[in-house]
Amino acid sequence: MTNWLPDVFPSPKPVVGMLHLSALPGDPGYDSAAGVSAIVDRAKRELDALQSGGVDGVLISNEFSLPYLTDTERITSVTMARVIGELGHDLAVPFGVNVLWDSRASIDLAVATDAAFVREIFTGVYASDFGLWNTNVGEVSRHRHRIGAANVKLFFNIVPESAAYLAQRDLSAIARSTVFATLPDALCVSGLTAGAPTDTQSVSVVKQAAGDVPVFVNTGVKAENVADQLSVADGAIVGTFFKRDGKFENSADLSRVETLMAAARSYRVGIAA
């Protein structure tokens, strides 16, 4: 695998900001009185804070669709497509999509919106808060081929949040077999939940096992640890730290985005010197 990251992201060791959409139609938390227009308005404000703060990319997800489905309803991806369509002219950085937790729907949405990448759970069988969670990467890979999504990069989250791998295998073995057998474009390593710290040692184990496949730290990145995380990982995906007061449920805060991105840029300047 050649290093494809420079073809997608403008900077080395990219930091991707999460754009968490409000609860969507059909979700328990959906505000039907405010309607989809309110979701679009909030998404525009979130995008402005992330891009003005200097992120290298954004990942748009239905983060507030709690509790998540592993086979999502059609209204979810349809509404996400509308929101992304309305954001289209404002998107100035590379973006990806994630329909939690439905790999096919995520790839479909990426094709429909010209997203550059998808983050999902593509491999493994898990005991999760959402029940027994199975995957079929062979079927998903063939679906990707059929709909012409070969250019969409797939970020495999190999340590799913709120779930435990059923097989008794160590993290290094999982990473090696995932790279060999399922052809990911990148691997993501997570903590227990959104915002939970990701152990740097776990990231290092995956990085050593992944060969030429890029590895992203997926949760728990903060201004104070971004340099340490990027010293191991090839990039980072950040959501909770960017929120007001560092709370998952809040909106993105420009000053917090600027603070973390300044630390990331300082680290990148240091390694380039």
mmCIF file with all atom_site columns, C-alpha atoms in Angstrom, residues 70-196:
data_model
loop_
_atom_site.group_PDB
_atom_site.id
_atom_site.type_symbol
_atom_site.label_atom_id
_atom_site.label_alt_id
_atom_site.label_comp_id
_atom_site.label_asym_id
_atom_site.label_entity_id
_atom_site.label_seq_id
_atom_site.pdbx_PDB_ins_code
_atom_site.Cartn_x
_atom_site.Cartn_y
_atom_site.Cartn_z
_atom_site.occupancy
_atom_site.B_iso_or_equiv
_atom_site.pdbx_formal_charge
_atom_site.auth_seq_id
_atom_site.auth_comp_id
_atom_site.auth_asym_id
_atom_site.auth_atom_id
_atom_site.pdbx_PDB_model_num
ATOM 1   C CA . THR A 1 70  ? -26.497 -1.934  13.400 1.00 0.00 ? 70  THR A CA 1
ATOM 2   C CA . ASP A 1 71  ? -28.980 -2.040  10.499 1.00 0.00 ? 71  ASP A CA 1
ATOM 3   C CA . THR A 1 72  ? -30.184 1.532   10.190 1.00 0.00 ? 72  THR A CA 1
ATOM 4   C CA . GLU A 1 73  ? -33.515 2.779   8.922  1.00 0.00 ? 73  GLU A CA 1
ATOM 5   C CA . ARG A 1 74  ? -33.598 4.422   5.496  1.00 0.00 ? 74  ARG A CA 1
ATOM 6   C CA . ILE A 1 75  ? -34.706 7.765   6.905  1.00 0.00 ? 75  ILE A CA 1
ATOM 7   C CA . THR A 1 76  ? -31.363 8.073   8.701  1.00 0.00 ? 76  THR A CA 1
ATOM 8   C CA . SER A 1 77  ? -29.075 8.079   5.668  1.00 0.00 ? 77  SER A CA 1
ATOM 9   C CA . VAL A 1 78  ? -31.639 9.979   3.586  1.00 0.00 ? 78  VAL A CA 1
ATOM 10  C CA . THR A 1 79  ? -31.716 12.788  6.140  1.00 0.00 ? 79  THR A CA 1
ATOM 11  C CA . MET A 1 80  ? -27.929 12.785  6.432  1.00 0.00 ? 80  MET A CA 1
ATOM 12  C CA . ALA A 1 81  ? -27.696 13.141  2.656  1.00 0.00 ? 81  ALA A CA 1
ATOM 13  C CA . ARG A 1 82  ? -29.977 16.177  2.785  1.00 0.00 ? 82  ARG A CA 1
ATOM 14  C CA . VAL A 1 83  ? -27.919 17.791  5.546  1.00 0.00 ? 83  VAL A CA 1
ATOM 15  C CA . ILE A 1 84  ? -24.631 17.177  3.738  1.00 0.00 ? 84  ILE A CA 1
ATOM 16  C CA . GLY A 1 85  ? -26.142 18.489  0.533  1.00 0.00 ? 85  GLY A CA 1
ATOM 17  C CA . GLU A 1 86  ? -27.003 21.744  2.288  1.00 0.00 ? 86  GLU A CA 1
ATOM 18  C CA . LEU A 1 87  ? -23.496 21.947  3.723  1.00 0.00 ? 87  LEU A CA 1
ATOM 19  C CA . GLY A 1 88  ? -21.907 21.274  0.344  1.00 0.00 ? 88  GLY A CA 1
ATOM 20  C CA . HIS A 1 89  ? -20.853 24.781  -0.677 1.00 0.00 ? 89  HIS A CA 1
ATOM 21  C CA . ASP A 1 90  ? -19.431 25.453  2.800  1.00 0.00 ? 90  ASP A CA 1
ATOM 22  C CA . LEU A 1 91  ? -17.270 22.332  2.968  1.00 0.00 ? 91  LEU A CA 1
ATOM 23  C CA . ALA A 1 92  ? -13.699 23.523  2.454  1.00 0.00 ? 92  ALA A CA 1
ATOM 24  C CA . VAL A 1 93  ? -11.817 20.511  3.824  1.00 0.00 ? 93  VAL A CA 1
ATOM 25  C CA . PRO A 1 94  ? -11.955 16.792  2.964  1.00 0.00 ? 94  PRO A CA 1
ATOM 26  C CA . PHE A 1 95  ? -14.895 15.068  4.626  1.00 0.00 ? 95  PHE A CA 1
ATOM 27  C CA . GLY A 1 96  ? -16.006 11.594  5.496  1.00 0.00 ? 96  GLY A CA 1
ATOM 28  C CA . VAL A 1 97  ? -19.258 10.040  6.703  1.00 0.00 ? 97  VAL A CA 1
ATOM 29  C CA . ASN A 1 98  ? -20.304 7.486   9.290  1.00 0.00 ? 98  ASN A CA 1
ATOM 30  C CA . VAL A 1 99  ? -23.854 6.127   9.564  1.00 0.00 ? 99  VAL A CA 1
ATOM 31  C CA . LEU A 1 100 ? -23.671 4.520   12.995 1.00 0.00 ? 100 LEU A CA 1
ATOM 32  C CA . TRP A 1 101 ? -23.367 1.512   12.916 1.00 0.00 ? 101 TRP A CA 1
ATOM 33  C CA . ASP A 1 102 ? -24.183 0.442   9.363  1.00 0.00 ? 102 ASP A CA 1
ATOM 34  C CA . SER A 1 103 ? -21.268 -0.109  6.993  1.00 0.00 ? 103 SER A CA 1
ATOM 35  C CA . ARG A 1 104 ? -23.318 -0.436  3.797  1.00 0.00 ? 104 ARG A CA 1
ATOM 36  C CA . ALA A 1 105 ? -25.347 2.679   4.529  1.00 0.00 ? 105 ALA A CA 1
ATOM 37  C CA . SER A 1 106 ? -22.130 4.567   5.248  1.00 0.00 ? 106 SER A CA 1
ATOM 38  C CA . ILE A 1 107 ? -20.604 3.616   1.895  1.00 0.00 ? 107 ILE A CA 1
ATOM 39  C CA . ASP A 1 108 ? -23.870 4.417   0.081  1.00 0.00 ? 108 ASP A CA 1
ATOM 40  C CA . LEU A 1 109 ? -23.927 7.846   1.720  1.00 0.00 ? 109 LEU A CA 1
ATOM 41  C CA . ALA A 1 110 ? -20.290 8.449   0.779  1.00 0.00 ? 110 ALA A CA 1
ATOM 42  C CA . VAL A 1 111 ? -21.032 7.748   -2.888 1.00 0.00 ? 111 VAL A CA 1
ATOM 43  C CA . ALA A 1 112 ? -24.128 9.953   -2.864 1.00 0.00 ? 112 ALA A CA 1
ATOM 44  C CA . THR A 1 113 ? -22.322 12.917  -1.279 1.00 0.00 ? 113 THR A CA 1
ATOM 45  C CA . ASP A 1 114 ? -18.808 12.548  -2.759 1.00 0.00 ? 114 ASP A CA 1
ATOM 46  C CA . ALA A 1 115 ? -17.295 11.890  0.647  1.00 0.00 ? 115 ALA A CA 1
ATOM 47  C CA . ALA A 1 116 ? -13.618 10.980  0.609  1.00 0.00 ? 116 ALA A CA 1
ATOM 48  C CA . PHE A 1 117 ? -13.731 8.387   3.370  1.00 0.00 ? 117 PHE A CA 1
ATOM 49  C CA . VAL A 1 118 ? -15.907 6.299   5.673  1.00 0.00 ? 118 VAL A CA 1
ATOM 50  C CA . ARG A 1 119 ? -15.295 5.188   9.240  1.00 0.00 ? 119 ARG A CA 1
ATOM 51  C CA . GLU A 1 120 ? -17.147 2.053   10.347 1.00 0.00 ? 120 GLU A CA 1
ATOM 52  C CA . ILE A 1 121 ? -17.032 -1.354  12.011 1.00 0.00 ? 121 ILE A CA 1
ATOM 53  C CA . PHE A 1 122 ? -16.302 -3.675  9.103  1.00 0.00 ? 122 PHE A CA 1
ATOM 54  C CA . THR A 1 123 ? -14.878 -6.765  10.821 1.00 0.00 ? 123 THR A CA 1
ATOM 55  C CA . GLY A 1 124 ? -15.390 -8.935  13.882 1.00 0.00 ? 124 GLY A CA 1
ATOM 56  C CA . VAL A 1 125 ? -18.180 -10.253 16.088 1.00 0.00 ? 125 VAL A CA 1
ATOM 57  C CA . TYR A 1 126 ? -18.929 -8.420  19.332 1.00 0.00 ? 126 TYR A CA 1
ATOM 58  C CA . ALA A 1 127 ? -20.971 -8.496  22.494 1.00 0.00 ? 127 ALA A CA 1
ATOM 59  C CA . SER A 1 128 ? -22.161 -4.907  22.625 1.00 0.00 ? 128 SER A CA 1
ATOM 60  C CA . ASP A 1 129 ? -24.569 -2.546  24.344 1.00 0.00 ? 129 ASP A CA 1
ATOM 61  C CA . PHE A 1 130 ? -26.650 -2.891  21.166 1.00 0.00 ? 130 PHE A CA 1
ATOM 62  C CA . GLY A 1 131 ? -26.821 -6.696  21.336 1.00 0.00 ? 131 GLY A CA 1
ATOM 63  C CA . LEU A 1 132 ? -24.817 -9.321  19.487 1.00 0.00 ? 132 LEU A CA 1
ATOM 64  C CA . TRP A 1 133 ? -23.017 -7.428  16.740 1.00 0.00 ? 133 TRP A CA 1
ATOM 65  C CA . ASN A 1 134 ? -21.895 -9.306  13.643 1.00 0.00 ? 134 ASN A CA 1
ATOM 66  C CA . THR A 1 135 ? -20.247 -8.090  10.435 1.00 0.00 ? 135 THR A CA 1
ATOM 67  C CA . ASN A 1 136 ? -19.613 -9.434  6.954  1.00 0.00 ? 136 ASN A CA 1
ATOM 68  C CA . VAL A 1 137 ? -16.707 -7.576  5.401  1.00 0.00 ? 137 VAL A CA 1
ATOM 69  C CA . GLY A 1 138 ? -16.736 -9.772  2.288  1.00 0.00 ? 138 GLY A CA 1
ATOM 70  C CA . GLU A 1 139 ? -20.283 -8.748  1.415  1.00 0.00 ? 139 GLU A CA 1
ATOM 71  C CA . VAL A 1 140 ? -19.594 -5.098  2.200  1.00 0.00 ? 140 VAL A CA 1
ATOM 72  C CA . SER A 1 141 ? -16.423 -5.106  0.080  1.00 0.00 ? 141 SER A CA 1
ATOM 73  C CA . ARG A 1 142 ? -18.348 -6.499  -2.888 1.00 0.00 ? 142 ARG A CA 1
ATOM 74  C CA . HIS A 1 143 ? -21.116 -3.955  -2.364 1.00 0.00 ? 143 HIS A CA 1
ATOM 75  C CA . ARG A 1 144 ? -18.478 -1.213  -2.413 1.00 0.00 ? 144 ARG A CA 1
ATOM 76  C CA . HIS A 1 145 ? -17.219 -2.546  -5.738 1.00 0.00 ? 145 HIS A CA 1
ATOM 77  C CA . ARG A 1 146 ? -20.705 -2.811  -7.260 1.00 0.00 ? 146 ARG A CA 1
ATOM 78  C CA . ILE A 1 147 ? -21.653 0.799   -6.516 1.00 0.00 ? 147 ILE A CA 1
ATOM 79  C CA . GLY A 1 148 ? -18.373 2.274   -7.728 1.00 0.00 ? 148 GLY A CA 1
ATOM 80  C CA . ALA A 1 149 ? -16.948 3.309   -4.363 1.00 0.00 ? 149 ALA A CA 1
ATOM 81  C CA . ALA A 1 150 ? -13.384 2.089   -4.880 1.00 0.00 ? 150 ALA A CA 1
ATOM 82  C CA . ASN A 1 151 ? -12.119 5.652   -4.397 1.00 0.00 ? 151 ASN A CA 1
ATOM 83  C CA . VAL A 1 152 ? -13.803 5.966   -0.987 1.00 0.00 ? 152 VAL A CA 1
ATOM 84  C CA . LYS A 1 153 ? -11.213 5.207   1.698  1.00 0.00 ? 153 LYS A CA 1
ATOM 85  C CA . LEU A 1 154 ? -12.399 2.822   4.420  1.00 0.00 ? 154 LEU A CA 1
ATOM 86  C CA . PHE A 1 155 ? -11.346 3.476   8.017  1.00 0.00 ? 155 PHE A CA 1
ATOM 87  C CA . PHE A 1 156 ? -11.789 0.235   9.964  1.00 0.00 ? 156 PHE A CA 1
ATOM 88  C CA . ASN A 1 157 ? -12.517 0.800   13.652 1.00 0.00 ? 157 ASN A CA 1
ATOM 89  C CA . ILE A 1 158 ? -10.959 -2.358  15.102 1.00 0.00 ? 158 ILE A CA 1
ATOM 90  C CA . VAL A 1 159 ? -11.707 -1.515  18.745 1.00 0.00 ? 159 VAL A CA 1
ATOM 91  C CA . PRO A 1 160 ? -15.416 -0.644  18.684 1.00 0.00 ? 160 PRO A CA 1
ATOM 92  C CA . GLU A 1 161 ? -16.857 1.601   21.352 1.00 0.00 ? 161 GLU A CA 1
ATOM 93  C CA . SER A 1 162 ? -19.341 0.013   23.792 1.00 0.00 ? 162 SER A CA 1
ATOM 94  C CA . ALA A 1 163 ? -18.436 -3.497  22.598 1.00 0.00 ? 163 ALA A CA 1
ATOM 95  C CA . ALA A 1 164 ? -16.065 -6.388  23.290 1.00 0.00 ? 164 ALA A CA 1
ATOM 96  C CA . TYR A 1 165 ? -14.540 -8.726  20.701 1.00 0.00 ? 165 TYR A CA 1
ATOM 97  C CA . LEU A 1 166 ? -15.925 -12.250 21.239 1.00 0.00 ? 166 LEU A CA 1
ATOM 98  C CA . ALA A 1 167 ? -12.803 -14.048 20.045 1.00 0.00 ? 167 ALA A CA 1
ATOM 99  C CA . GLN A 1 168 ? -9.950  -14.430 22.537 1.00 0.00 ? 168 GLN A CA 1
ATOM 100 C CA . ARG A 1 169 ? -7.336  -12.642 20.442 1.00 0.00 ? 169 ARG A CA 1
ATOM 101 C CA . ASP A 1 170 ? -4.872  -9.934  21.321 1.00 0.00 ? 170 ASP A CA 1
ATOM 102 C CA . LEU A 1 171 ? -4.902  -6.534  19.659 1.00 0.00 ? 171 LEU A CA 1
ATOM 103 C CA . SER A 1 172 ? -1.769  -7.172  17.622 1.00 0.00 ? 172 SER A CA 1
ATOM 104 C CA . ALA A 1 173 ? -3.215  -10.359 16.123 1.00 0.00 ? 173 ALA A CA 1
ATOM 105 C CA . ILE A 1 174 ? -6.475  -8.589  15.285 1.00 0.00 ? 174 ILE A CA 1
ATOM 106 C CA . ALA A 1 175 ? -4.606  -5.774  13.538 1.00 0.00 ? 175 ALA A CA 1
ATOM 107 C CA . ARG A 1 176 ? -2.370  -8.144  11.556 1.00 0.00 ? 176 ARG A CA 1
ATOM 108 C CA . SER A 1 177 ? -5.198  -10.360 10.356 1.00 0.00 ? 177 SER A CA 1
ATOM 109 C CA . THR A 1 178 ? -7.427  -7.370  9.546  1.00 0.00 ? 178 THR A CA 1
ATOM 110 C CA . VAL A 1 179 ? -4.714  -5.875  7.342  1.00 0.00 ? 179 VAL A CA 1
ATOM 111 C CA . PHE A 1 180 ? -3.922  -9.177  5.639  1.00 0.00 ? 180 PHE A CA 1
ATOM 112 C CA . ALA A 1 181 ? -7.423  -10.550 5.097  1.00 0.00 ? 181 ALA A CA 1
ATOM 113 C CA . THR A 1 182 ? -9.760  -7.572  4.746  1.00 0.00 ? 182 THR A CA 1
ATOM 114 C CA . LEU A 1 183 ? -7.770  -4.817  2.993  1.00 0.00 ? 183 LEU A CA 1
ATOM 115 C CA . PRO A 1 184 ? -8.521  -1.707  5.079  1.00 0.00 ? 184 PRO A CA 1
ATOM 116 C CA . ASP A 1 185 ? -7.340  1.717   3.956  1.00 0.00 ? 185 ASP A CA 1
ATOM 117 C CA . ALA A 1 186 ? -6.778  2.794   7.576  1.00 0.00 ? 186 ALA A CA 1
ATOM 118 C CA . LEU A 1 187 ? -7.266  1.446   11.093 1.00 0.00 ? 187 LEU A CA 1
ATOM 119 C CA . CYS A 1 188 ? -8.844  3.350   14.003 1.00 0.00 ? 188 CYS A CA 1
ATOM 120 C CA . VAL A 1 189 ? -8.134  2.585   17.665 1.00 0.00 ? 189 VAL A CA 1
ATOM 121 C CA . SER A 1 190 ? -10.679 3.704   20.260 1.00 0.00 ? 190 SER A CA 1
ATOM 122 C CA . GLY A 1 191 ? -11.347 3.925   23.956 1.00 0.00 ? 191 GLY A CA 1
ATOM 123 C CA . LEU A 1 192 ? -14.510 2.606   25.614 1.00 0.00 ? 192 LEU A CA 1
ATOM 124 C CA . THR A 1 193 ? -16.839 5.423   24.495 1.00 0.00 ? 193 THR A CA 1
ATOM 125 C CA . ALA A 1 194 ? -16.770 8.727   22.641 1.00 0.00 ? 194 ALA A CA 1
ATOM 126 C CA . GLY A 1 195 ? -14.290 10.978  24.413 1.00 0.00 ? 195 GLY A CA 1
ATOM 127 C CA . ALA A 1 196 ? -12.755 8.131   26.422 1.00 0.00 ? 196 ALA A CA 1
#
